[in-house]
CSV table of N, CA and C in Angstrom, one decimal:
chain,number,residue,atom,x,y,z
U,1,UNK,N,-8.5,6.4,-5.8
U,1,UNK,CA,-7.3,6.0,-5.1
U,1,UNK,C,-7.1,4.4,-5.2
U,2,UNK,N,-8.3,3.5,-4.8
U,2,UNK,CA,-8.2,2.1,-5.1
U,2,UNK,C,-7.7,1.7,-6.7
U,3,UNK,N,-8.2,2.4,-7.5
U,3,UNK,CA,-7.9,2.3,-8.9
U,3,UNK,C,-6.2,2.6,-9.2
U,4,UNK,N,-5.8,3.3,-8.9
U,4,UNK,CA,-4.1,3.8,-9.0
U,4,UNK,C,-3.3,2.9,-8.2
U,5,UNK,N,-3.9,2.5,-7.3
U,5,UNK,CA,-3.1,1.1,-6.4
U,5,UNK,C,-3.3,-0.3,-7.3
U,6,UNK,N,-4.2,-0.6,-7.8
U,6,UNK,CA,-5.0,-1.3,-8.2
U,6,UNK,C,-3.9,-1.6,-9.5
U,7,UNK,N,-4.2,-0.4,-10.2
U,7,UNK,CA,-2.9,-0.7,-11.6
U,7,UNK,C,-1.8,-0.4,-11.5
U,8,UNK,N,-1.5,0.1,-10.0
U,8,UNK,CA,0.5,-0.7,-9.7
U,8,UNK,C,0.7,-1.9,-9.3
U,9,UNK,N,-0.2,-2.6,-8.8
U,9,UNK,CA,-0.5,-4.1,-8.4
U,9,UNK,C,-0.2,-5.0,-9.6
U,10,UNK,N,-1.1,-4.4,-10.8
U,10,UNK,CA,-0.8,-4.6,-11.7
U,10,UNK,C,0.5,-4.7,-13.0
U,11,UNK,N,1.1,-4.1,-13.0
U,11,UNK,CA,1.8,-3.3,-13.6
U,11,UNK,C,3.4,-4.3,-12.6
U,12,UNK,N,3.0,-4.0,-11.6
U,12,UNK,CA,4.6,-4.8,-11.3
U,12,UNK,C,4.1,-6.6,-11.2
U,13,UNK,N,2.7,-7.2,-11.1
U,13,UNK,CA,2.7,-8.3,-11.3
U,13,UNK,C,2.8,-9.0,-12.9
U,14,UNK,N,2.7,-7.8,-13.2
U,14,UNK,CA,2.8,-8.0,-15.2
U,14,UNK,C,4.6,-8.3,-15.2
U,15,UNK,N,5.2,-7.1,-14.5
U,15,UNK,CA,6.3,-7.4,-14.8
U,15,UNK,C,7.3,-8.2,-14.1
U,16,UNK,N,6.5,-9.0,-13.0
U,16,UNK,CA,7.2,-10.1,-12.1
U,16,UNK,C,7.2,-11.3,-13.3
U,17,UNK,N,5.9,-11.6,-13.9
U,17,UNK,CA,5.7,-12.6,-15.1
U,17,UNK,C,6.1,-12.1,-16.5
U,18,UNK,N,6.6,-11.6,-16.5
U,18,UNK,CA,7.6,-10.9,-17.7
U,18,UNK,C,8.6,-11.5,-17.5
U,19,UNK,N,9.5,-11.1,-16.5
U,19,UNK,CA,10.8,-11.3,-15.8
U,19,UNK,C,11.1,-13.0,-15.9
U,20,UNK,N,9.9,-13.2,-15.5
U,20,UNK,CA,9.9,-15.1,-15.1
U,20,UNK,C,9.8,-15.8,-16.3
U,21,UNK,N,9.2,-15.3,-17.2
U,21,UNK,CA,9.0,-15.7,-18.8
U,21,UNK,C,10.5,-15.6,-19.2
U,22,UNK,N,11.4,-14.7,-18.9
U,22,UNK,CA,12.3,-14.6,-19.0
U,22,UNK,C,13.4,-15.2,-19.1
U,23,UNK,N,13.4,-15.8,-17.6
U,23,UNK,CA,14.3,-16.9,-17.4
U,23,UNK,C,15.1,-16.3,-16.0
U,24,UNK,N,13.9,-15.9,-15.6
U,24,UNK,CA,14.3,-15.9,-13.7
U,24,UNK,C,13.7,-16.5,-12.9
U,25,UNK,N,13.9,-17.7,-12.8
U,25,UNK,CA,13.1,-18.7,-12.7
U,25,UNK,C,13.4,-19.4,-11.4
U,26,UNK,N,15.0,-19.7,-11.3
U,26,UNK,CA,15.6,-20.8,-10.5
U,26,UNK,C,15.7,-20.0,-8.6
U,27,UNK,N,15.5,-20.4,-7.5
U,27,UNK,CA,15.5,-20.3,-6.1
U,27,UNK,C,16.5,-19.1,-6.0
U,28,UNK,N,17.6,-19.0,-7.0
U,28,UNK,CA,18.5,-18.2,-6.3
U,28,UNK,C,18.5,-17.3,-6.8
U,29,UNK,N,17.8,-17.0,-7.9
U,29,UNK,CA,17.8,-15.6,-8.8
U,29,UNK,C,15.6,-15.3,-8.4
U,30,UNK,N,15.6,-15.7,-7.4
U,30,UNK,CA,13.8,-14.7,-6.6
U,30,UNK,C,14.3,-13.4,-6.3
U,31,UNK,N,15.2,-13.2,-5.4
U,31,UNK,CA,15.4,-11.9,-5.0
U,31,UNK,C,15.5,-11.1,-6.2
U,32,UNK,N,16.3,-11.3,-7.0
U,32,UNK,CA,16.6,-10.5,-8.3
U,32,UNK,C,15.1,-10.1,-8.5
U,33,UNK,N,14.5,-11.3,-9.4
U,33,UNK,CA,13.3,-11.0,-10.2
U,33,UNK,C,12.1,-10.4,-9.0
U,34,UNK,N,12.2,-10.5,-7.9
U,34,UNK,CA,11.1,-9.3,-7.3
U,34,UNK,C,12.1,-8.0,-7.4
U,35,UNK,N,13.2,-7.9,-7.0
U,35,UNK,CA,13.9,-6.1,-7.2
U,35,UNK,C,13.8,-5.6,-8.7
U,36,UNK,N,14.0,-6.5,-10.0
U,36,UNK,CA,13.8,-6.0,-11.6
U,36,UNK,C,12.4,-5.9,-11.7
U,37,UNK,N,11.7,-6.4,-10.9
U,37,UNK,CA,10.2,-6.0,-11.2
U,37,UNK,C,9.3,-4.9,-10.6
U,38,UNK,N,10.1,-4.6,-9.3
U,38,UNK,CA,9.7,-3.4,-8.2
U,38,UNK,C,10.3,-2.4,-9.5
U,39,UNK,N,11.3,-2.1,-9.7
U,39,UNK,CA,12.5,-1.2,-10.5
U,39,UNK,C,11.4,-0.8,-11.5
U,40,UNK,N,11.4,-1.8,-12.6
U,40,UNK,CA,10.7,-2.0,-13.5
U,40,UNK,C,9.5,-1.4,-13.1
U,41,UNK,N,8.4,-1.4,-12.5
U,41,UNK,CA,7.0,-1.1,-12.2
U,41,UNK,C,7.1,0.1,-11.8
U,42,UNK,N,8.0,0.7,-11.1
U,42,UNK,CA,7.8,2.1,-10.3
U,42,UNK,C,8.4,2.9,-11.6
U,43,UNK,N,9.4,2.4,-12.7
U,43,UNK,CA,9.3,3.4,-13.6
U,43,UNK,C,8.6,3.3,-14.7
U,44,UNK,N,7.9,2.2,-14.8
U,44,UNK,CA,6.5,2.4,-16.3
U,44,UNK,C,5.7,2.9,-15.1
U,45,UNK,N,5.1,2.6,-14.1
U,45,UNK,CA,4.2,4.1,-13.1
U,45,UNK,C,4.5,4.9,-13.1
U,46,UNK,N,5.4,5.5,-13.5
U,46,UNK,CA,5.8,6.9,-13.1
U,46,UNK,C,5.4,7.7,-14.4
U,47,UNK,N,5.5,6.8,-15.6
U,47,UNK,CA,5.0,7.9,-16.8
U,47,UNK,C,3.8,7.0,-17.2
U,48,UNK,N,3.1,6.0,-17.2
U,48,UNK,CA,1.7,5.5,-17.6
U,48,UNK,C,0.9,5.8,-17.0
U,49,UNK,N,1.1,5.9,-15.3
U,49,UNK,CA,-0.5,6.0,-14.5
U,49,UNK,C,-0.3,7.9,-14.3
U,50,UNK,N,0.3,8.5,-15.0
U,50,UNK,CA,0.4,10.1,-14.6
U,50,UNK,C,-0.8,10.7,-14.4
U,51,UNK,N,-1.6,10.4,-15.2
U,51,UNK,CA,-3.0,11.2,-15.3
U,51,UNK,C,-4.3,10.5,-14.2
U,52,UNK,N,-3.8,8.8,-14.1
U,52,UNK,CA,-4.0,8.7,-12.6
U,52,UNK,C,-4.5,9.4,-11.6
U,53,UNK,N,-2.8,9.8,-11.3
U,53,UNK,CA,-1.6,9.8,-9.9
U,53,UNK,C,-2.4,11.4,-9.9
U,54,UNK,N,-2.4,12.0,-10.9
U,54,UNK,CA,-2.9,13.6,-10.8
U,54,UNK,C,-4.7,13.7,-10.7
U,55,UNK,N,-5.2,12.7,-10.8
U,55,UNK,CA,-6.9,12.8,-10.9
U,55,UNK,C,-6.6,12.5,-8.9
U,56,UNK,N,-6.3,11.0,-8.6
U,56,UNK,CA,-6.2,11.3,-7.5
U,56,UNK,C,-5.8,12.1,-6.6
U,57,UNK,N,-4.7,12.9,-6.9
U,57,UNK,CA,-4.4,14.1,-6.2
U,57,UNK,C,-5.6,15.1,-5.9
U,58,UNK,N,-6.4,15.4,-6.8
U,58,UNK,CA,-7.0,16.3,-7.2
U,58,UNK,C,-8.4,15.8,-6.2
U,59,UNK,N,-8.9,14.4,-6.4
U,59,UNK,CA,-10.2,14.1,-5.7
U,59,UNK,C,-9.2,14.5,-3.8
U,60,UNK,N,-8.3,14.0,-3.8
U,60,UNK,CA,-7.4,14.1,-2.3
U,60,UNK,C,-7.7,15.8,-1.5
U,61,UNK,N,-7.4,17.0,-2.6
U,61,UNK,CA,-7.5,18.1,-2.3
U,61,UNK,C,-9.1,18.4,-2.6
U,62,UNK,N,-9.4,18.0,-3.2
U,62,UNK,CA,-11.1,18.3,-3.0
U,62,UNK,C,-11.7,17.8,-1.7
U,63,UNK,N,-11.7,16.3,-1.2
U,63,UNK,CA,-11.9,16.2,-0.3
U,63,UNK,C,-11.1,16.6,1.2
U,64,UNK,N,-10.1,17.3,0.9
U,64,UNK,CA,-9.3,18.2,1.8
U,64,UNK,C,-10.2,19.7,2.1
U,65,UNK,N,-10.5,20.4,0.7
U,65,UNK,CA,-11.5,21.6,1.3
U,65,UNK,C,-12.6,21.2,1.4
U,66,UNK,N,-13.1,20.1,1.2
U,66,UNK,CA,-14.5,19.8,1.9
U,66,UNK,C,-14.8,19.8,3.0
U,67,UNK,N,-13.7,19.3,4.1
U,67,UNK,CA,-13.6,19.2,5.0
U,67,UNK,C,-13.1,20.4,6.1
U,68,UNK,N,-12.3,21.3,5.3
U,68,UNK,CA,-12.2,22.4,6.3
U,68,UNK,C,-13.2,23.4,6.2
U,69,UNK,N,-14.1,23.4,5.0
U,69,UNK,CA,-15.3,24.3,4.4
U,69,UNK,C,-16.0,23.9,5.9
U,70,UNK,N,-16.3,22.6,6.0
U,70,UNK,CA,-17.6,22.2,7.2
U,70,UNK,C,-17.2,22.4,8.6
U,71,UNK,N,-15.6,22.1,8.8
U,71,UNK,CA,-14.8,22.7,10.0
U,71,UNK,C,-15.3,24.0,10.3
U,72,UNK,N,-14.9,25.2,8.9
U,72,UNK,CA,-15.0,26.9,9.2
U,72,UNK,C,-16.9,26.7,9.4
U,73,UNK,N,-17.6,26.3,9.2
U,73,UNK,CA,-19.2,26.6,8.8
U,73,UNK,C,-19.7,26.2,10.9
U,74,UNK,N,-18.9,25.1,11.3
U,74,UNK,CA,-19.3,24.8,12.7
U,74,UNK,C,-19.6,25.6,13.5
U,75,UNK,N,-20.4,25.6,14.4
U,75,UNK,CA,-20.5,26.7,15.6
U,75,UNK,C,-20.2,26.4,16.6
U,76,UNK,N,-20.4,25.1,16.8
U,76,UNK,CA,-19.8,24.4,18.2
U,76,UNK,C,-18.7,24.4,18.5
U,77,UNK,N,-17.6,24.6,17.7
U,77,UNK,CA,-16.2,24.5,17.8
U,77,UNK,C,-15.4,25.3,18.9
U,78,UNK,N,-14.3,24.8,19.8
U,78,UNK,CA,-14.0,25.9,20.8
U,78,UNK,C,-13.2,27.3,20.7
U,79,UNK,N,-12.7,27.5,19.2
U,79,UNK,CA,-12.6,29.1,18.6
U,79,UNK,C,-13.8,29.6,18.2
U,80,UNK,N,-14.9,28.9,17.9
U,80,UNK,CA,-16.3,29.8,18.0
U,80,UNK,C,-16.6,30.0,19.0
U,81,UNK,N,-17.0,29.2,19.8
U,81,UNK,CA,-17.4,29.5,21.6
U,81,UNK,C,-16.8,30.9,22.0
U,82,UNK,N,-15.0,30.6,22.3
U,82,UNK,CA,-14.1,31.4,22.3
U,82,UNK,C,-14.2,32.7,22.1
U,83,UNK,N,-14.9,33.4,20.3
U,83,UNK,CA,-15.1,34.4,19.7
U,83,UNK,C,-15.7,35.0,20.1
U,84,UNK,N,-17.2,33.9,20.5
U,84,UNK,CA,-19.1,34.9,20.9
U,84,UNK,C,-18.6,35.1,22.0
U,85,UNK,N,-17.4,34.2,23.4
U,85,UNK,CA,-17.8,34.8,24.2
U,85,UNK,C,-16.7,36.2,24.8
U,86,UNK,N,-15.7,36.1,23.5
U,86,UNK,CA,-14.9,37.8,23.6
U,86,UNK,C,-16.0,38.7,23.4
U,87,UNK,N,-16.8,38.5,22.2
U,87,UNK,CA,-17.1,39.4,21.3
U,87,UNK,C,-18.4,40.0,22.5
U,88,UNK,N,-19.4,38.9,23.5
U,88,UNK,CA,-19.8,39.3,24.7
U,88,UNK,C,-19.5,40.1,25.9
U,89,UNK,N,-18.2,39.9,25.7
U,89,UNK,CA,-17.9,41.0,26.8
U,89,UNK,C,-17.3,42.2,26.5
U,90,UNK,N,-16.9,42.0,25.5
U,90,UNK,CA,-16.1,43.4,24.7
U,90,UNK,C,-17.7,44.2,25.0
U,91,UNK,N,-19.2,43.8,24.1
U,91,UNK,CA,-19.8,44.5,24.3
U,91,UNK,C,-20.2,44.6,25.3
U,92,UNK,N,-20.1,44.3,26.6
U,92,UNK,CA,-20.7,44.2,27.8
U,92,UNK,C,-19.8,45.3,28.6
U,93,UNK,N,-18.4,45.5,28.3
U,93,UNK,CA,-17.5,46.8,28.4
U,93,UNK,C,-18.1,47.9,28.3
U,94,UNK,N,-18.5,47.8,26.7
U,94,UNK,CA,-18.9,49.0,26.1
U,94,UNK,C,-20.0,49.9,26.5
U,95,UNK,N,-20.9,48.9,26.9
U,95,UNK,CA,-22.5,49.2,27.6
U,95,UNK,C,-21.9,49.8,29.0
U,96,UNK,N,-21.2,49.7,29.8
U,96,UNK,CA,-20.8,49.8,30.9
U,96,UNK,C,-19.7,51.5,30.9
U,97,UNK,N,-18.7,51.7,30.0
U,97,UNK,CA,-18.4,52.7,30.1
U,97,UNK,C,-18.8,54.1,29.6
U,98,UNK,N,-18.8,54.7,30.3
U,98,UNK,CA,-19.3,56.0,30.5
U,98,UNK,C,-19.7,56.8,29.1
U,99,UNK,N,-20.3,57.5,28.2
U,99,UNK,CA,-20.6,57.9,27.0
U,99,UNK,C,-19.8,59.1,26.7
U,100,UNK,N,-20.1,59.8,27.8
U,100,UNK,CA,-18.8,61.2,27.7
U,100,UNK,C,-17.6,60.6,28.1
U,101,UNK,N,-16.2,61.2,27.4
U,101,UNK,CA,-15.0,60.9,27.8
U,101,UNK,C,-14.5,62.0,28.8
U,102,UNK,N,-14.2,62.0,30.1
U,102,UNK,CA,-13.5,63.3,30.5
U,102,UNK,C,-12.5,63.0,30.7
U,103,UNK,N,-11.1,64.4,30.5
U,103,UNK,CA,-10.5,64.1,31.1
U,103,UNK,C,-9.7,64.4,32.1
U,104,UNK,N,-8.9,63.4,31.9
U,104,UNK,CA,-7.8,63.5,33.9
U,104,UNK,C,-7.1,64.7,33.9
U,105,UNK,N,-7.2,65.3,34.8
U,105,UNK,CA,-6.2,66.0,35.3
U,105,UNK,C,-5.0,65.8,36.2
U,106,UNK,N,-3.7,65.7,36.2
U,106,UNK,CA,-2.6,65.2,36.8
U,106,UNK,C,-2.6,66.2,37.4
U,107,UNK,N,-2.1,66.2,39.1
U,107,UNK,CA,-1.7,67.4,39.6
U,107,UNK,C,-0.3,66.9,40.6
């Protein structure tokens, strides 16, 4: 990720000194040459750093399921607590009701 920021930093400071080589030089034409060089940089990034922009993506979602892998693996969490202590009483029900079913009579 530092790397892909790193060569947009690049990429529009190349094209600030482009612009200025140019002949946008004078106090009243700055604003220009930072907007033709923002313009300029966001569309040579859009198709030079692609393979980048998609590697970082990619480390982004990997370190995305790494982290819910270790989340689901926790025991301490309060949906685990939660679970053992349903799953406790459900069996603590079970122990407790009767083995034969009879049944009711309405009268």
């Amino acid at each position: 990720m530092i790397r892909y920021t790193l060569l947009r930093f690049l990429i529009f400071f190349g094209c600030l000194a482009l612009f200025w080589l140019l002949g946008l030089r004078d106090t009243n034409e700055l604003p220009w040459l930072a907007v033709l060089a923002a313009i300029a940089s966001m569309v040579i990034s859009a198709f030079v750093l692609k393979p980048f922009r998609a590697d970082m993506i990619r480390q982004i979602e990997e370190r995305r399921a790494a982290k819910a892998e270790k989340r689901a693996a926790r025991t301490d969490t309060d949906e685990a607590v939660e679970d053992r202590a349903q799953e406790r009483k459900a069996t603590e029900r079970e122990a407790e009701s009767p083995v034969e079913d009879e049944e009711e009579t309405y009268r």
